[in-house]
Amino acid sequence: MGDLPGELVSLRLLRSMRTAALLVTATVAAGLALPKLLAHAAEYWSVPVQAAVLGGFGVVLVVEAALARRGRSWGAAAGPTAVGVLVLGVVATAAVRPAGLFGPAHWSLGLVGWVGVVVLGGAVVATSVFLAAHAVISTAQVVLAGRADTASLSELATVLVGVTSAQLAFCVAGIALRRLAVLAAAAAAEQADLETADRIAQHLHADRDTRYARLRAEAAPLLGALVSGAASPSDVAVQRRCAVAAARLRRMFGEHEDATSAVATEIGALVDIAERRGTAVRYAVRGALLEPPAAARAVLVDEVAAALLATTGPARVTVAGTATSLVVSVVADGAVGADGVRRRGPVEVTTLSAATGTWVEARWDR
Amino acid sequence: MGPVSATRIVIVDDHPAIVAGVSAWCGAADPPIEVVDAGPRLAVAVTGPGRDADVVVFDLQLGAGAPAWRELQHLVDDGRRVVVYSQHADTATALHCLDVGAATYLTKAEGADHLVPAIHAVAADRPYTPPALGGAMATDRGAGRPELSDRERSVLLAWFESDSKQLVAKRLHLSVSTVDTYIERVRVKYAGAGRPAGSKAVLVARALQDGLLGLDDL
């Protein structure tokens, strides 16, 4: 998933590169090759052959333009087409008189490379092989045509290097662009992540601000009363209020990430309500919590609510998540029903009473 | 009858209210617990009268910032018995403290009921597992955790849920001492896992000696 932006950016850049290659080749074909063909007609064995080859290249360019518009590539046809371009190049070179070889009349020497770049999509390895083949074949043709002397060969080498380097540079630019595209996409993804994290953090902060405000509203008057002497620490009711406020503060300070489990959130809300009614609740959550289906969750929360509502004394509420089950439990004094095990849909509820209180445990197994 | 020698503790905590509260609990404890020193920094446990304390009651969160893992490691390496007394209620912190070599881990919420018994047990090199720690062990899914039997896990879970050995015993049809045994066994299994520490080796050796569990249980 994280590679998708990179691919999209890469695609856009590749398309621009395609257009650039096409434009360069078309310009070279129309602006350089065509005038040369017309101007140096005398230096060819056969002008119609030259025109036919140029026309062939033109067809290739038109096909490429059509493919580029539809965003499609040459696919499996790239190889055979490249070979065909090489063959056309051979034909064109063969139709040049020996005197005109690699001179101004020899327009096909440079154009073949550019058409190859267009067909092969700037792929470095394939294009290098193509250009090397073109260079070797052209050299062979020049030698066979009788111009094997050092001066000629060095001139041929200069011309070949001159045209090939531009074409190879184009491919190398493609690599650099692709790498840039990946980096740009990574940076964009990172920025998006940071923005999301920032928004979440702001949301959490606002959330915490409201909770702090509420707690201040509860704890500040109590503390003020204790300080002024209006509330006496030896008073049991005051002690209970202090215990409740302390538990809530402690829970708030101890939170790291806010619970994302729906069950824990709902039971936390129940604990909150019980505490505001004056019940001292010890609430603990342990383990990674599975997400039960909504029906099971409703039953689990309902059992906790029933047990908490039935009591005014201190209560212990726990939520425990194992690999295969989610268990919620309330220990409090308050009659909730007879001892035993009952089944409520996907949830098993166990009730047990002892001197220390009544224990209700609701368990959901995956 | 001569005076019972008090267990001596030093409290490392940056909240004066905590120190006052713990001191009050210790003052009312029987057998007595004497607070020889208290302070917000590790120095109070390694220098002065705190150096000779039997047990260190250690708040993992000393001031703002990261938990005081290095200080805890220092105490454990020094061979001290450390009761971590922390506001952090997450499983990972608790089990990591055990792995480092703390004797036990209490959340501040369970201090009233469990800190004094914990100090007594730890001073005698006996394991003590308060309910929240039991819950952490029962739900532990970290790599490298010890193998717990289904019975051990259900005892721990019941202990976490009820905080009452009587309720656990009644629920699982065991005696209270059997419940204690199961909880102790798991504590020793945790001492036998993870990185080595002198305090953990002591627990394991003692348990093997007492026949609490065998070598192949570890």
mmCIF file with all atom_site columns, N, CA and C in Angstrom, chain A residues 79-113:
data_model
loop_
_atom_site.group_PDB
_atom_site.id
_atom_site.type_symbol
_atom_site.label_atom_id
_atom_site.label_alt_id
_atom_site.label_comp_id
_atom_site.label_asym_id
_atom_site.label_entity_id
_atom_site.label_seq_id
_atom_site.pdbx_PDB_ins_code
_atom_site.Cartn_x
_atom_site.Cartn_y
_atom_site.Cartn_z
_atom_site.occupancy
_atom_site.B_iso_or_equiv
_atom_site.pdbx_formal_charge
_atom_site.auth_seq_id
_atom_site.auth_comp_id
_atom_site.auth_asym_id
_atom_site.auth_atom_id
_atom_site.pdbx_PDB_model_num
ATOM 1   N N  . GLY A 1 79  ? 10.184 -5.930 -28.364 1.00 0.00 ? 79  GLY A N  1
ATOM 2   C CA . GLY A 1 79  ? 11.358 -6.628 -28.889 1.00 0.00 ? 79  GLY A CA 1
ATOM 3   C C  . GLY A 1 79  ? 11.345 -6.754 -30.404 1.00 0.00 ? 79  GLY A C  1
ATOM 4   N N  . PRO A 1 80  ? 10.324 -7.396 -30.966 1.00 0.00 ? 80  PRO A N  1
ATOM 5   C CA . PRO A 1 80  ? 10.270 -7.544 -32.429 1.00 0.00 ? 80  PRO A CA 1
ATOM 6   C C  . PRO A 1 80  ? 10.302 -6.200 -33.149 1.00 0.00 ? 80  PRO A C  1
ATOM 7   N N  . THR A 1 81  ? 9.616  -5.201 -32.586 1.00 0.00 ? 81  THR A N  1
ATOM 8   C CA . THR A 1 81  ? 9.623  -3.894 -33.242 1.00 0.00 ? 81  THR A CA 1
ATOM 9   C C  . THR A 1 81  ? 11.032 -3.311 -33.252 1.00 0.00 ? 81  THR A C  1
ATOM 10  N N  . ALA A 1 82  ? 11.754 -3.475 -32.141 1.00 0.00 ? 82  ALA A N  1
ATOM 11  C CA . ALA A 1 82  ? 13.125 -2.962 -32.077 1.00 0.00 ? 82  ALA A CA 1
ATOM 12  C C  . ALA A 1 82  ? 13.993 -3.643 -33.127 1.00 0.00 ? 82  ALA A C  1
ATOM 13  N N  . VAL A 1 83  ? 13.802 -4.957 -33.217 1.00 0.00 ? 83  VAL A N  1
ATOM 14  C CA . VAL A 1 83  ? 14.564 -5.691 -34.246 1.00 0.00 ? 83  VAL A CA 1
ATOM 15  C C  . VAL A 1 83  ? 14.215 -5.156 -35.627 1.00 0.00 ? 83  VAL A C  1
ATOM 16  N N  . GLY A 1 84  ? 12.914 -4.902 -35.824 1.00 0.00 ? 84  GLY A N  1
ATOM 17  C CA . GLY A 1 84  ? 12.483 -4.359 -37.106 1.00 0.00 ? 84  GLY A CA 1
ATOM 18  C C  . GLY A 1 84  ? 13.129 -3.003 -37.399 1.00 0.00 ? 84  GLY A C  1
ATOM 19  N N  . VAL A 1 85  ? 13.237 -2.191 -36.356 1.00 0.00 ? 85  VAL A N  1
ATOM 20  C CA . VAL A 1 85  ? 13.871 -0.879 -36.523 1.00 0.00 ? 85  VAL A CA 1
ATOM 21  C C  . VAL A 1 85  ? 15.333 -1.049 -36.922 1.00 0.00 ? 85  VAL A C  1
ATOM 22  N N  . LEU A 1 86  ? 16.008 -2.007 -36.244 1.00 0.00 ? 86  LEU A N  1
ATOM 23  C CA . LEU A 1 86  ? 17.408 -2.289 -36.592 1.00 0.00 ? 86  LEU A CA 1
ATOM 24  C C  . LEU A 1 86  ? 17.519 -2.680 -38.070 1.00 0.00 ? 86  LEU A C  1
ATOM 25  N N  . VAL A 1 87  ? 16.591 -3.565 -38.481 1.00 0.00 ? 87  VAL A N  1
ATOM 26  C CA . VAL A 1 87  ? 16.619 -4.039 -39.881 1.00 0.00 ? 87  VAL A CA 1
ATOM 27  C C  . VAL A 1 87  ? 16.422 -2.868 -40.824 1.00 0.00 ? 87  VAL A C  1
ATOM 28  N N  . LEU A 1 88  ? 15.447 -2.002 -40.508 1.00 0.00 ? 88  LEU A N  1
ATOM 29  C CA . LEU A 1 88  ? 15.208 -0.815 -41.330 1.00 0.00 ? 88  LEU A CA 1
ATOM 30  C C  . LEU A 1 88  ? 16.480 0.042  -41.418 1.00 0.00 ? 88  LEU A C  1
ATOM 31  N N  . GLY A 1 89  ? 17.161 0.137  -40.267 1.00 0.00 ? 89  GLY A N  1
ATOM 32  C CA . GLY A 1 89  ? 18.402 0.907  -40.245 1.00 0.00 ? 89  GLY A CA 1
ATOM 33  C C  . GLY A 1 89  ? 19.443 0.300  -41.166 1.00 0.00 ? 89  GLY A C  1
ATOM 34  N N  . VAL A 1 90  ? 19.533 -1.047 -41.118 1.00 0.00 ? 90  VAL A N  1
ATOM 35  C CA . VAL A 1 90  ? 20.480 -1.741 -41.992 1.00 0.00 ? 90  VAL A CA 1
ATOM 36  C C  . VAL A 1 90  ? 20.162 -1.427 -43.458 1.00 0.00 ? 90  VAL A C  1
ATOM 37  N N  . VAL A 1 91  ? 18.864 -1.514 -43.755 1.00 0.00 ? 91  VAL A N  1
ATOM 38  C CA . VAL A 1 91  ? 18.429 -1.238 -45.148 1.00 0.00 ? 91  VAL A CA 1
ATOM 39  C C  . VAL A 1 91  ? 18.811 0.170  -45.558 1.00 0.00 ? 91  VAL A C  1
ATOM 40  N N  . ALA A 1 92  ? 18.548 1.120  -44.663 1.00 0.00 ? 92  ALA A N  1
ATOM 41  C CA . ALA A 1 92  ? 18.834 2.520  -44.999 1.00 0.00 ? 92  ALA A CA 1
ATOM 42  C C  . ALA A 1 92  ? 20.330 2.721  -45.217 1.00 0.00 ? 92  ALA A C  1
ATOM 43  N N  . THR A 1 93  ? 21.130 2.128  -44.317 1.00 0.00 ? 93  THR A N  1
ATOM 44  C CA . THR A 1 93  ? 22.585 2.284  -44.470 1.00 0.00 ? 93  THR A CA 1
ATOM 45  C C  . THR A 1 93  ? 23.072 1.643  -45.770 1.00 0.00 ? 93  THR A C  1
ATOM 46  N N  . ALA A 1 94  ? 22.473 0.473  -46.079 1.00 0.00 ? 94  ALA A N  1
ATOM 47  C CA . ALA A 1 94  ? 22.886 -0.213 -47.296 1.00 0.00 ? 94  ALA A CA 1
ATOM 48  C C  . ALA A 1 94  ? 22.562 0.621  -48.529 1.00 0.00 ? 94  ALA A C  1
ATOM 49  N N  . ALA A 1 95  ? 21.541 1.469  -48.430 1.00 0.00 ? 95  ALA A N  1
ATOM 50  C CA . ALA A 1 95  ? 21.128 2.250  -49.602 1.00 0.00 ? 95  ALA A CA 1
ATOM 51  C C  . ALA A 1 95  ? 21.914 3.545  -49.737 1.00 0.00 ? 95  ALA A C  1
ATOM 52  N N  . VAL A 1 96  ? 22.895 3.745  -48.871 1.00 0.00 ? 96  VAL A N  1
ATOM 53  C CA . VAL A 1 96  ? 23.720 4.956  -48.982 1.00 0.00 ? 96  VAL A CA 1
ATOM 54  C C  . VAL A 1 96  ? 24.997 4.600  -49.735 1.00 0.00 ? 96  VAL A C  1
ATOM 55  N N  . ARG A 1 97  ? 25.387 5.428  -50.727 1.00 0.00 ? 97  ARG A N  1
ATOM 56  C CA . ARG A 1 97  ? 26.645 5.181  -51.425 1.00 0.00 ? 97  ARG A CA 1
ATOM 57  C C  . ARG A 1 97  ? 27.795 5.271  -50.430 1.00 0.00 ? 97  ARG A C  1
ATOM 58  N N  . PRO A 1 98  ? 28.848 4.502  -50.686 1.00 0.00 ? 98  PRO A N  1
ATOM 59  C CA . PRO A 1 98  ? 29.966 4.463  -49.732 1.00 0.00 ? 98  PRO A CA 1
ATOM 60  C C  . PRO A 1 98  ? 30.508 5.853  -49.402 1.00 0.00 ? 98  PRO A C  1
ATOM 61  N N  . ALA A 1 99  ? 30.489 6.721  -50.377 1.00 0.00 ? 99  ALA A N  1
ATOM 62  C CA . ALA A 1 99  ? 31.061 8.052  -50.127 1.00 0.00 ? 99  ALA A CA 1
ATOM 63  C C  . ALA A 1 99  ? 30.233 8.837  -49.096 1.00 0.00 ? 99  ALA A C  1
ATOM 64  N N  . GLY A 1 100 ? 28.942 8.526  -49.068 1.00 0.00 ? 100 GLY A N  1
ATOM 65  C CA . GLY A 1 100 ? 28.099 9.327  -48.190 1.00 0.00 ? 100 GLY A CA 1
ATOM 66  C C  . GLY A 1 100 ? 27.937 8.732  -46.806 1.00 0.00 ? 100 GLY A C  1
ATOM 67  N N  . LEU A 1 101 ? 28.569 7.548  -46.588 1.00 0.00 ? 101 LEU A N  1
ATOM 68  C CA . LEU A 1 101 ? 28.377 6.880  -45.309 1.00 0.00 ? 101 LEU A CA 1
ATOM 69  C C  . LEU A 1 101 ? 28.863 7.751  -44.158 1.00 0.00 ? 101 LEU A C  1
ATOM 70  N N  . PHE A 1 102 ? 28.148 7.701  -43.067 1.00 0.00 ? 102 PHE A N  1
ATOM 71  C CA . PHE A 1 102 ? 28.329 8.477  -41.829 1.00 0.00 ? 102 PHE A CA 1
ATOM 72  C C  . PHE A 1 102 ? 28.634 9.945  -42.090 1.00 0.00 ? 102 PHE A C  1
ATOM 73  N N  . GLY A 1 103 ? 28.200 10.421 -43.220 1.00 0.00 ? 103 GLY A N  1
ATOM 74  C CA . GLY A 1 103 ? 28.299 11.841 -43.478 1.00 0.00 ? 103 GLY A CA 1
ATOM 75  C C  . GLY A 1 103 ? 26.937 12.482 -43.269 1.00 0.00 ? 103 GLY A C  1
ATOM 76  N N  . PRO A 1 104 ? 26.767 13.714 -43.769 1.00 0.00 ? 104 PRO A N  1
ATOM 77  C CA . PRO A 1 104 ? 25.487 14.392 -43.569 1.00 0.00 ? 104 PRO A CA 1
ATOM 78  C C  . PRO A 1 104 ? 24.314 13.639 -44.202 1.00 0.00 ? 104 PRO A C  1
ATOM 79  N N  . ALA A 1 105 ? 24.609 12.868 -45.259 1.00 0.00 ? 105 ALA A N  1
ATOM 80  C CA . ALA A 1 105 ? 23.514 12.166 -45.928 1.00 0.00 ? 105 ALA A CA 1
ATOM 81  C C  . ALA A 1 105 ? 23.027 10.987 -45.112 1.00 0.00 ? 105 ALA A C  1
ATOM 82  N N  . HIS A 1 106 ? 23.867 10.485 -44.250 1.00 0.00 ? 106 HIS A N  1
ATOM 83  C CA . HIS A 1 106 ? 23.536 9.264  -43.516 1.00 0.00 ? 106 HIS A CA 1
ATOM 84  C C  . HIS A 1 106 ? 22.673 9.613  -42.301 1.00 0.00 ? 106 HIS A C  1
ATOM 85  N N  . TRP A 1 107 ? 21.439 9.981  -42.597 1.00 0.00 ? 107 TRP A N  1
ATOM 86  C CA . TRP A 1 107 ? 20.556 10.462 -41.521 1.00 0.00 ? 107 TRP A CA 1
ATOM 87  C C  . TRP A 1 107 ? 20.122 9.327  -40.593 1.00 0.00 ? 107 TRP A C  1
ATOM 88  N N  . SER A 1 108 ? 20.105 8.110  -41.102 1.00 0.00 ? 108 SER A N  1
ATOM 89  C CA . SER A 1 108 ? 19.533 7.019  -40.316 1.00 0.00 ? 108 SER A CA 1
ATOM 90  C C  . SER A 1 108 ? 20.433 6.615  -39.142 1.00 0.00 ? 108 SER A C  1
ATOM 91  N N  . LEU A 1 109 ? 21.752 6.975  -39.219 1.00 0.00 ? 109 LEU A N  1
ATOM 92  C CA . LEU A 1 109 ? 22.680 6.530  -38.178 1.00 0.00 ? 109 LEU A CA 1
ATOM 93  C C  . LEU A 1 109 ? 22.228 7.007  -36.793 1.00 0.00 ? 109 LEU A C  1
ATOM 94  N N  . GLY A 1 110 ? 21.794 8.265  -36.698 1.00 0.00 ? 110 GLY A N  1
ATOM 95  C CA . GLY A 1 110 ? 21.368 8.808  -35.408 1.00 0.00 ? 110 GLY A CA 1
ATOM 96  C C  . GLY A 1 110 ? 19.923 8.485  -35.092 1.00 0.00 ? 110 GLY A C  1
ATOM 97  N N  . LEU A 1 111 ? 19.076 8.472  -36.165 1.00 0.00 ? 111 LEU A N  1
ATOM 98  C CA . LEU A 1 111 ? 17.645 8.348  -35.921 1.00 0.00 ? 111 LEU A CA 1
ATOM 99  C C  . LEU A 1 111 ? 17.279 6.956  -35.417 1.00 0.00 ? 111 LEU A C  1
ATOM 100 N N  . VAL A 1 112 ? 18.002 5.946  -35.908 1.00 0.00 ? 112 VAL A N  1
ATOM 101 C CA . VAL A 1 112 ? 17.687 4.575  -35.483 1.00 0.00 ? 112 VAL A CA 1
ATOM 102 C C  . VAL A 1 112 ? 17.753 4.480  -33.952 1.00 0.00 ? 112 VAL A C  1
ATOM 103 N N  . GLY A 1 113 ? 18.803 5.061  -33.381 1.00 0.00 ? 113 GLY A N  1
ATOM 104 C CA . GLY A 1 113 ? 18.952 5.021  -31.919 1.00 0.00 ? 113 GLY A CA 1
ATOM 105 C C  . GLY A 1 113 ? 17.763 5.640  -31.211 1.00 0.00 ? 113 GLY A C  1
#
